[in-house]
């Protein structure tokens, strides 16, 4: 079953969409792992209603100083292809130190920038890619990868490890412009690509549909603005599909077809 990466500009609703999709997947009796690969934002755990695990994946592997040393050694001795931080693994074998489960919904974080001047986020990218590469899914298992804003995950090669790319487009010209770029990058990577509109009303939905269909990009669904969801997120409560009128189940169905 699929590993999906969810991308888009900052604040467009990536984490919100992941939260709503994960809830639907679990309701269908399937297992879903949410992988937080955004090095900055901290709110996904509250959105999905699962406590952050004791350790990020980076910290589980020893933390940045140790990993920086390991990665340097790998680069000096033959390059990234030699990297072997993990062996093949599956959802039921993941250590509870870095994955928290609530029913059939798991949550983990690749790593966060924690210290001033600690260095760039490249090690998180390398570690996350190797982990995703070694994670083998059974039928009825999904992985949803939340990303930082923009297109960094293409540059880092994370998109190579997934089955499809979903972009969230909010009502902004920036998002429309970015959709063309991400569509092209996904195409270059050989990955299926689709868009979910978010935070739309009747008027902005039509404008976005028009702008995006002109680019010949497929729209998989739309999530309307929900005052309830905005408020619940603001106060740090978990999100629920009941808070929004859009049909996230339809988006999943489109993905399965
Ligand atoms: N459909 C929606 N209706 C109302 N508010 C939304 C909706 N989608 C996202 N938001 C709000 O927009 C903000 C950014 O959403 P978030 O999912 O954190 O974006 P991202 O992960 O892309 O940065 C949050 O305050 C969130 O509650
Ligand atoms: Mg986010």
PDB file of C-alpha atoms in Angstrom, residues 3-9 12-14 17 21 145 147 153-154 159 162-170 175-176 178-187 190-198 208 212-213 215-223 250-252 254-257:
ATOM      1  CA  UNK A   3       3.657   5.829   0.961  1.00  0.00           C
ATOM      2  CA  UNK A   4       2.441   9.338   0.227  1.00  0.00           C
ATOM      3  CA  UNK A   5       4.231  12.618   0.614  1.00  0.00           C
ATOM      4  CA  UNK A   6       2.118  15.697   1.265  1.00  0.00           C
ATOM      5  CA  UNK A   7       3.616  19.002   0.229  1.00  0.00           C
ATOM      6  CA  UNK A   8       2.770  22.632  -0.427  1.00  0.00           C
ATOM      7  CA  UNK A   9       3.639  26.124   0.665  1.00  0.00           C
ATOM      8  CA  UNK A  12      -1.544  25.699   3.183  1.00  0.00           C
ATOM      9  CA  UNK A  13      -2.879  22.824   5.312  1.00  0.00           C
ATOM     10  CA  UNK A  14      -0.456  19.904   4.860  1.00  0.00           C
ATOM     11  CA  UNK A  17      -4.890  17.081   5.496  1.00  0.00           C
ATOM     12  CA  UNK A  21      -6.633  11.344   6.036  1.00  0.00           C
ATOM     13  CA  UNK A 145       4.755  11.942   5.199  1.00  0.00           C
ATOM     14  CA  UNK A 147       6.893  17.930   4.949  1.00  0.00           C
ATOM     15  CA  UNK A 153      12.072  17.175  -0.213  1.00  0.00           C
ATOM     16  CA  UNK A 154      12.533  16.972  -3.993  1.00  0.00           C
ATOM     17  CA  UNK A 159      10.246  11.820  -3.178  1.00  0.00           C
ATOM     18  CA  UNK A 162       7.246   7.393  -2.032  1.00  0.00           C
ATOM     19  CA  UNK A 163       4.503   6.108  -4.337  1.00  0.00           C
ATOM     20  CA  UNK A 164       2.758   9.424  -4.997  1.00  0.00           C
ATOM     21  CA  UNK A 165       2.922  13.152  -4.287  1.00  0.00           C
ATOM     22  CA  UNK A 166      -0.038  15.150  -3.039  1.00  0.00           C
ATOM     23  CA  UNK A 167       0.085  18.903  -2.973  1.00  0.00           C
ATOM     24  CA  UNK A 168      -2.221  21.031  -0.859  1.00  0.00           C
ATOM     25  CA  UNK A 169      -3.273  24.248  -2.564  1.00  0.00           C
ATOM     26  CA  UNK A 170      -4.812  27.047  -0.527  1.00  0.00           C
ATOM     27  CA  UNK A 175       0.128  28.132  -4.361  1.00  0.00           C
ATOM     28  CA  UNK A 176      -1.175  28.105  -7.928  1.00  0.00           C
ATOM     29  CA  UNK A 178       3.935  26.440  -7.060  1.00  0.00           C
ATOM     30  CA  UNK A 179       1.512  23.748  -8.275  1.00  0.00           C
ATOM     31  CA  UNK A 180       3.015  23.893 -11.754  1.00  0.00           C
ATOM     32  CA  UNK A 181       6.530  23.539 -10.387  1.00  0.00           C
ATOM     33  CA  UNK A 182       5.675  20.636  -8.089  1.00  0.00           C
ATOM     34  CA  UNK A 183       3.722  18.912 -10.846  1.00  0.00           C
ATOM     35  CA  UNK A 184       6.785  19.118 -13.077  1.00  0.00           C
ATOM     36  CA  UNK A 185       9.158  17.920 -10.336  1.00  0.00           C
ATOM     37  CA  UNK A 186       6.859  14.956  -9.596  1.00  0.00           C
ATOM     38  CA  UNK A 187       6.707  14.148 -13.268  1.00  0.00           C
ATOM     39  CA  UNK A 190       8.152   9.565 -12.235  1.00  0.00           C
ATOM     40  CA  UNK A 191       5.617   9.868  -9.404  1.00  0.00           C
ATOM     41  CA  UNK A 192       1.842  10.287  -9.737  1.00  0.00           C
ATOM     42  CA  UNK A 193       0.791  13.757  -8.632  1.00  0.00           C
ATOM     43  CA  UNK A 194      -2.510  15.241  -7.520  1.00  0.00           C
ATOM     44  CA  UNK A 195      -3.832  18.323  -5.780  1.00  0.00           C
ATOM     45  CA  UNK A 196      -6.158  18.806  -2.841  1.00  0.00           C
ATOM     46  CA  UNK A 197      -7.682  22.252  -2.503  1.00  0.00           C
ATOM     47  CA  UNK A 198      -7.943  23.489   1.050  1.00  0.00           C
ATOM     48  CA  UNK A 208      -8.667  27.573  -8.141  1.00  0.00           C
ATOM     49  CA  UNK A 212      -5.369  24.517 -12.035  1.00  0.00           C
ATOM     50  CA  UNK A 213      -7.308  22.801 -14.794  1.00  0.00           C
ATOM     51  CA  UNK A 215      -2.342  23.616 -16.127  1.00  0.00           C
ATOM     52  CA  UNK A 216      -3.784  20.151 -16.829  1.00  0.00           C
ATOM     53  CA  UNK A 217      -3.192  19.029 -13.239  1.00  0.00           C
ATOM     54  CA  UNK A 218      -5.681  16.691 -11.588  1.00  0.00           C
ATOM     55  CA  UNK A 219      -7.624  17.816  -8.522  1.00  0.00           C
ATOM     56  CA  UNK A 220      -8.425  14.938  -6.166  1.00  0.00           C
ATOM     57  CA  UNK A 221     -10.683  16.785  -3.773  1.00  0.00           C
ATOM     58  CA  UNK A 222     -11.386  19.932  -1.808  1.00  0.00           C
ATOM     59  CA  UNK A 223     -11.648  20.753   1.878  1.00  0.00           C
ATOM     60  CA  UNK A 250     -13.387  10.651  -1.481  1.00  0.00           C
ATOM     61  CA  UNK A 251      -9.772  11.815  -1.691  1.00  0.00           C
ATOM     62  CA  UNK A 252      -8.613   8.420  -0.396  1.00  0.00           C
ATOM     63  CA  UNK A 254      -9.359   8.667  -5.704  1.00  0.00           C
ATOM     64  CA  UNK A 255      -5.922   7.680  -4.504  1.00  0.00           C
ATOM     65  CA  UNK A 256      -6.734   3.995  -4.474  1.00  0.00           C
ATOM     66  CA  UNK A 257      -8.002   4.110  -8.065  1.00  0.00           C
TER      67      UNK A 257
END
